[in-house]
Tab-separated table of C-alpha atoms in Angstrom:
chain	number	residue	atom	x	y	z
O	1	MET	CA	59.106	-33.565	-4.120
O	2	PHE	CA	55.527	-31.913	-3.419
O	3	THR	CA	53.238	-34.490	-1.862
O	4	LYS	CA	49.331	-34.281	-2.290
O	5	ASN	CA	49.395	-32.808	1.438
O	6	HIS	CA	51.849	-29.940	0.567
O	7	LEU	CA	49.762	-29.408	-2.705
O	8	LYS	CA	46.479	-28.713	-0.235
O	9	LEU	CA	48.588	-26.588	1.657
O	10	VAL	CA	49.509	-24.539	-1.322
O	11	CYS	CA	46.302	-24.257	-2.396
O	12	ALA	CA	45.159	-23.227	0.951
O	13	VAL	CA	47.662	-20.520	1.234
O	14	ALA	CA	46.643	-19.113	-1.970
O	15	LEU	CA	42.987	-19.477	-1.697
O	16	ALA	CA	43.447	-17.064	1.514
O	17	SER	CA	45.578	-14.694	-0.254
O	18	GLY	CA	42.900	-14.279	-3.063
O	19	PHE	CA	45.247	-16.101	-5.829
O	20	LEU	CA	43.839	-19.090	-7.039
O	21	SER	CA	45.847	-19.672	-9.977
O	22	GLY	CA	46.412	-23.661	-10.694
O	23	CYS	CA	44.844	-24.572	-7.322
O	24	ALA	CA	40.908	-24.060	-7.641
O	25	SER	CA	38.662	-22.843	-10.659
O	26	LYS	CA	38.279	-18.946	-11.278
O	27	ILE	CA	35.642	-17.452	-9.732
O	28	GLU	CA	33.558	-14.500	-11.486
O	29	ASN	CA	33.034	-11.392	-9.222
O	30	VAL	CA	29.979	-10.413	-11.703
O	31	GLN	CA	29.169	-6.537	-10.775
O	32	GLY	CA	25.287	-6.496	-9.743
O	33	LYS	CA	23.258	-3.694	-11.845
O	34	PRO	CA	22.911	-0.725	-9.880
O	35	SER	CA	19.165	0.668	-8.568
O	36	VAL	CA	17.330	2.897	-10.597
O	37	TYR	CA	14.682	5.280	-9.557
O	38	GLU	CA	11.086	4.261	-11.551
O	39	ASP	CA	7.938	6.721	-11.985
O	40	VAL	CA	5.285	5.117	-9.528
O	41	SER	CA	3.116	5.946	-12.088
O	42	THR	CA	4.183	3.741	-14.809
O	43	THR	CA	4.929	0.462	-15.655
O	44	GLY	CA	8.214	-0.788	-14.093
O	45	SER	CA	10.798	-2.998	-15.304
O	46	VAL	CA	9.735	-5.981	-13.195
O	47	GLY	CA	6.167	-6.111	-13.773
O	48	GLY	CA	3.105	-9.001	-13.265
O	49	VAL	CA	-0.622	-9.115	-13.290
O	50	GLY	CA	-1.005	-8.194	-9.882
O	51	ILE	CA	-1.702	-4.585	-8.584
O	52	GLU	CA	1.227	-2.288	-9.060
O	53	SER	CA	2.423	1.019	-8.418
O	54	GLN	CA	0.909	2.596	-11.237
O	55	ASP	CA	-2.537	1.152	-10.570
O	56	VAL	CA	-2.419	2.462	-6.902
O	57	VAL	CA	-1.576	5.947	-8.111
O	58	ALA	CA	-4.036	5.626	-11.207
O	59	MET	CA	-6.926	4.044	-8.765
O	60	THR	CA	-6.494	6.474	-5.708
O	61	ASP	CA	-6.122	9.140	-8.025
O	62	GLN	CA	-9.453	8.478	-9.827
O	63	MET	CA	-11.421	7.839	-6.504
O	64	MET	CA	-9.890	11.018	-5.143
O	65	ARG	CA	-11.442	13.463	-7.815
O	66	ASP	CA	-14.910	11.770	-7.673
O	67	MET	CA	-14.964	12.281	-4.117
O	68	LEU	CA	-13.928	16.059	-4.843
O	69	ALA	CA	-16.917	16.172	-6.941
O	70	ASN	CA	-19.480	14.931	-4.857
O	71	PRO	CA	-21.669	17.507	-3.255
O	72	MET	CA	-22.940	14.999	-0.267
O	73	LEU	CA	-19.416	15.007	0.711
O	74	THR	CA	-17.507	18.323	-0.357
O	75	GLY	CA	-20.826	20.874	-0.502
O	76	ARG	CA	-22.049	20.540	3.066
O	77	SER	CA	-21.967	23.994	4.949
O	78	THR	CA	-20.629	22.030	7.899
O	79	PRO	CA	-16.966	19.886	6.660
O	80	PRO	CA	-18.044	16.290	7.267
O	81	ARG	CA	-16.046	14.412	9.499
O	82	ILE	CA	-14.199	11.131	7.671
O	83	ILE	CA	-12.337	7.934	8.759
O	84	ILE	CA	-10.241	6.181	5.862
O	85	ASP	CA	-8.197	3.631	6.801
O	86	ASN	CA	-7.889	-0.033	5.654
O	87	GLU	CA	-9.851	-1.543	8.337
O	88	TYR	CA	-13.131	-2.144	6.120
O	89	ILE	CA	-11.188	-3.060	2.857
O	90	LYS	CA	-11.382	-6.463	2.305
O	91	ASN	CA	-8.841	-8.222	-0.103
O	92	GLU	CA	-10.731	-11.288	-1.725
O	93	SER	CA	-8.280	-11.533	-4.452
O	94	THR	CA	-5.240	-13.450	-5.897
O	95	SER	CA	-3.314	-10.369	-5.611
O	96	VAL	CA	-0.784	-9.536	-2.635
O	97	ILE	CA	-1.034	-6.326	-1.756
O	98	ASN	CA	-0.928	-4.001	1.603
O	99	THR	CA	-4.383	-2.852	1.494
O	100	ASN	CA	-2.715	0.535	3.501
O	101	MET	CA	-1.349	1.701	0.368
O	102	LEU	CA	-4.780	2.558	-0.956
O	103	THR	CA	-6.012	4.013	2.203
O	104	ASP	CA	-3.572	5.964	3.108
O	105	ARG	CA	-2.264	7.236	-0.226
O	106	LEU	CA	-6.166	8.079	-0.898
O	107	ARG	CA	-6.761	10.019	2.514
O	108	ILE	CA	-3.622	12.314	2.453
O	109	GLU	CA	-4.256	13.239	-1.582
O	110	LEU	CA	-7.896	13.888	-0.193
O	111	ASN	CA	-6.536	16.166	2.715
O	112	ARG	CA	-4.362	17.898	0.799
O	113	ALA	CA	-6.915	18.695	-1.774
O	114	ALA	CA	-10.091	18.885	0.062
O	115	ASN	CA	-8.796	22.284	1.391
O	116	GLY	CA	-11.130	22.090	4.771
O	117	ARG	CA	-13.834	20.554	2.706
O	118	MET	CA	-13.257	16.959	4.680
O	119	VAL	CA	-12.211	16.868	8.429
O	120	PHE	CA	-10.387	13.447	8.584
O	121	VAL	CA	-10.529	11.393	11.553
O	122	GLY	CA	-7.462	9.522	12.438
O	123	ARG	CA	-8.861	6.937	13.970
O	124	HIS	CA	-5.917	3.951	13.612
O	125	PHE	CA	-4.562	6.836	15.750
O	126	SER	CA	-6.941	6.499	18.666
O	127	ASP	CA	-4.651	4.665	20.948
O	128	MET	CA	-1.963	7.413	20.907
O	129	VAL	CA	-4.511	10.378	21.212
O	130	GLN	CA	-6.367	8.868	24.353
O	131	LYS	CA	-3.190	7.924	26.184
O	132	GLU	CA	-2.403	11.918	25.602
O	133	ARG	CA	-5.925	12.391	26.982
O	134	ASP	CA	-5.344	10.524	29.866
O	135	LEU	CA	-2.240	12.114	30.595
O	136	LYS	CA	-3.601	15.543	30.922
O	137	ARG	CA	-6.593	14.697	32.594
O	138	ASP	CA	-4.661	12.938	35.319
O	139	GLY	CA	-2.638	15.887	35.617
O	140	ALA	CA	0.800	14.513	34.194
O	141	VAL	CA	1.134	17.197	31.836
O	142	ASP	CA	-0.657	20.466	30.996
O	143	GLY	CA	-3.470	20.368	29.163
O	144	GLY	CA	-1.534	21.712	25.700
O	145	THR	CA	-2.783	25.036	23.561
O	146	ILE	CA	-5.670	23.771	22.272
O	147	ARG	CA	-9.730	23.056	23.462
O	148	GLN	CA	-10.335	20.192	25.731
O	149	THR	CA	-13.573	17.996	24.796
O	150	ALA	CA	-15.557	15.407	26.258
O	151	ALA	CA	-14.523	12.520	24.028
O	152	GLN	CA	-12.438	12.079	20.994
O	153	ALA	CA	-14.040	13.260	17.439
O	154	GLY	CA	-16.784	10.898	16.119
O	155	ALA	CA	-16.854	10.420	12.293
O	156	ASP	CA	-20.030	11.107	9.809
O	157	PHE	CA	-18.587	8.545	6.753
O	158	ARG	CA	-16.134	5.699	6.629
O	159	LEU	CA	-14.559	3.937	4.092
O	160	GLY	CA	-15.267	0.858	3.170
O	161	GLY	CA	-14.118	-1.332	-0.066
O	162	ARG	CA	-12.895	-4.550	-1.503
O	163	ILE	CA	-10.275	-6.272	-3.989
O	164	SER	CA	-11.657	-9.496	-6.372
O	165	SER	CA	-9.822	-11.031	-8.898
O	166	LEU	CA	-10.827	-13.418	-11.576
O	167	ASP	CA	-7.993	-15.643	-13.297
O	168	ALA	CA	-7.015	-17.563	-16.118
O	169	ILE	CA	-3.943	-19.678	-17.548
O	170	ASP	CA	-3.575	-20.986	-21.028
O	171	ARG	CA	-1.787	-24.033	-19.941
O	172	ASN	CA	0.048	-24.131	-23.406
O	173	THR	CA	1.978	-21.168	-23.480
O	174	GLY	CA	1.669	-20.420	-19.522
O	175	THR	CA	0.398	-16.953	-20.104
O	176	GLN	CA	-1.956	-16.091	-17.214
O	177	SER	CA	-4.667	-12.846	-16.941
O	178	ARG	CA	-6.230	-11.544	-14.264
O	179	TYR	CA	-9.177	-9.160	-13.947
O	180	SER	CA	-9.077	-6.981	-10.794
O	181	GLN	CA	-11.995	-5.175	-9.679
O	182	VAL	CA	-11.607	-2.764	-6.686
O	183	THR	CA	-14.656	-0.676	-5.231
O	184	PHE	CA	-14.707	1.662	-2.962
O	185	GLU	CA	-17.838	2.974	-1.111
O	186	MET	CA	-18.547	5.510	1.946
O	187	VAL	CA	-20.825	4.787	4.031
O	188	ASP	CA	-23.026	6.980	6.557
O	189	LEU	CA	-22.363	5.634	10.106
O	190	GLU	CA	-25.572	7.011	11.348
O	191	LEU	CA	-28.122	5.566	8.480
O	192	GLY	CA	-25.789	3.050	7.192
O	193	THR	CA	-26.521	4.077	3.343
O	194	ILE	CA	-23.806	4.330	0.433
O	195	VAL	CA	-23.307	8.219	-0.115
O	196	TRP	CA	-20.498	7.384	-2.666
O	197	SER	CA	-19.319	4.678	-4.599
O	198	GLY	CA	-16.388	4.423	-7.043
O	199	LEU	CA	-15.235	1.295	-9.335
O	200	TYR	CA	-11.365	0.709	-10.887
O	201	GLU	CA	-10.922	-2.411	-12.819
O	202	MET	CA	-8.174	-4.042	-15.119
O	203	ARG	CA	-7.276	-7.156	-16.861
O	204	LYS	CA	-3.622	-7.856	-17.281
O	205	ALA	CA	-1.726	-10.748	-18.966
O	206	ALA	CA	1.276	-12.049	-19.040
O	207	ARG	CA	3.651	-14.556	-18.845
O	208	ASP	CA	4.039	-14.436	-14.865
O	209	ASN	CA	7.340	-14.987	-13.079
O	210	VAL	CA	6.924	-12.272	-10.690
O	211	VAL	CA	6.815	-12.496	-6.606
O	212	TYR	CA	4.844	-9.871	-4.882
O	213	ARG	CA	5.363	-9.010	-1.557
């Protein structure tokens, strides 16, 4: 006759071998949905009211075209030196976004399209550059194959900007609406004047259960 302890032992053996018949409730091994690639310039299968990939692509493409059409930036006989990074991009909105995604894409696409009409200063790489300069001047390495300069490159213009938003929620339906406004401005680093401004805005509404990280 099986005692309660015998039954527990049988169940433990069955569980260890992967057979659960009669000893435990059946566990369904549900297969996960395989990942798929989506076009970053279109609305994905998961979306909310925040700034998403299609917005990043659309706004940086628009800003790039506007900058390339500005003669103060691309019409000079000597190409201007420009800094585009997120140092002076302020996110004052309720959207969670890594502002590097905006400035990195804008800088890279501009650098490709400008074809020498703009020169981009990698100020975010200044520590790396300075370490190599110090090694060369201390004689730890040779001078490389390009010229030596008295200092790192100074810039003529630098990008600044702001992300703002205005939210509204319908308490009856749970629908959330968000108006987002993104501004970019190119500033003369000697005079402080603004030589170019760009604005991108959108409004989205959804029953938003999406978490942005």
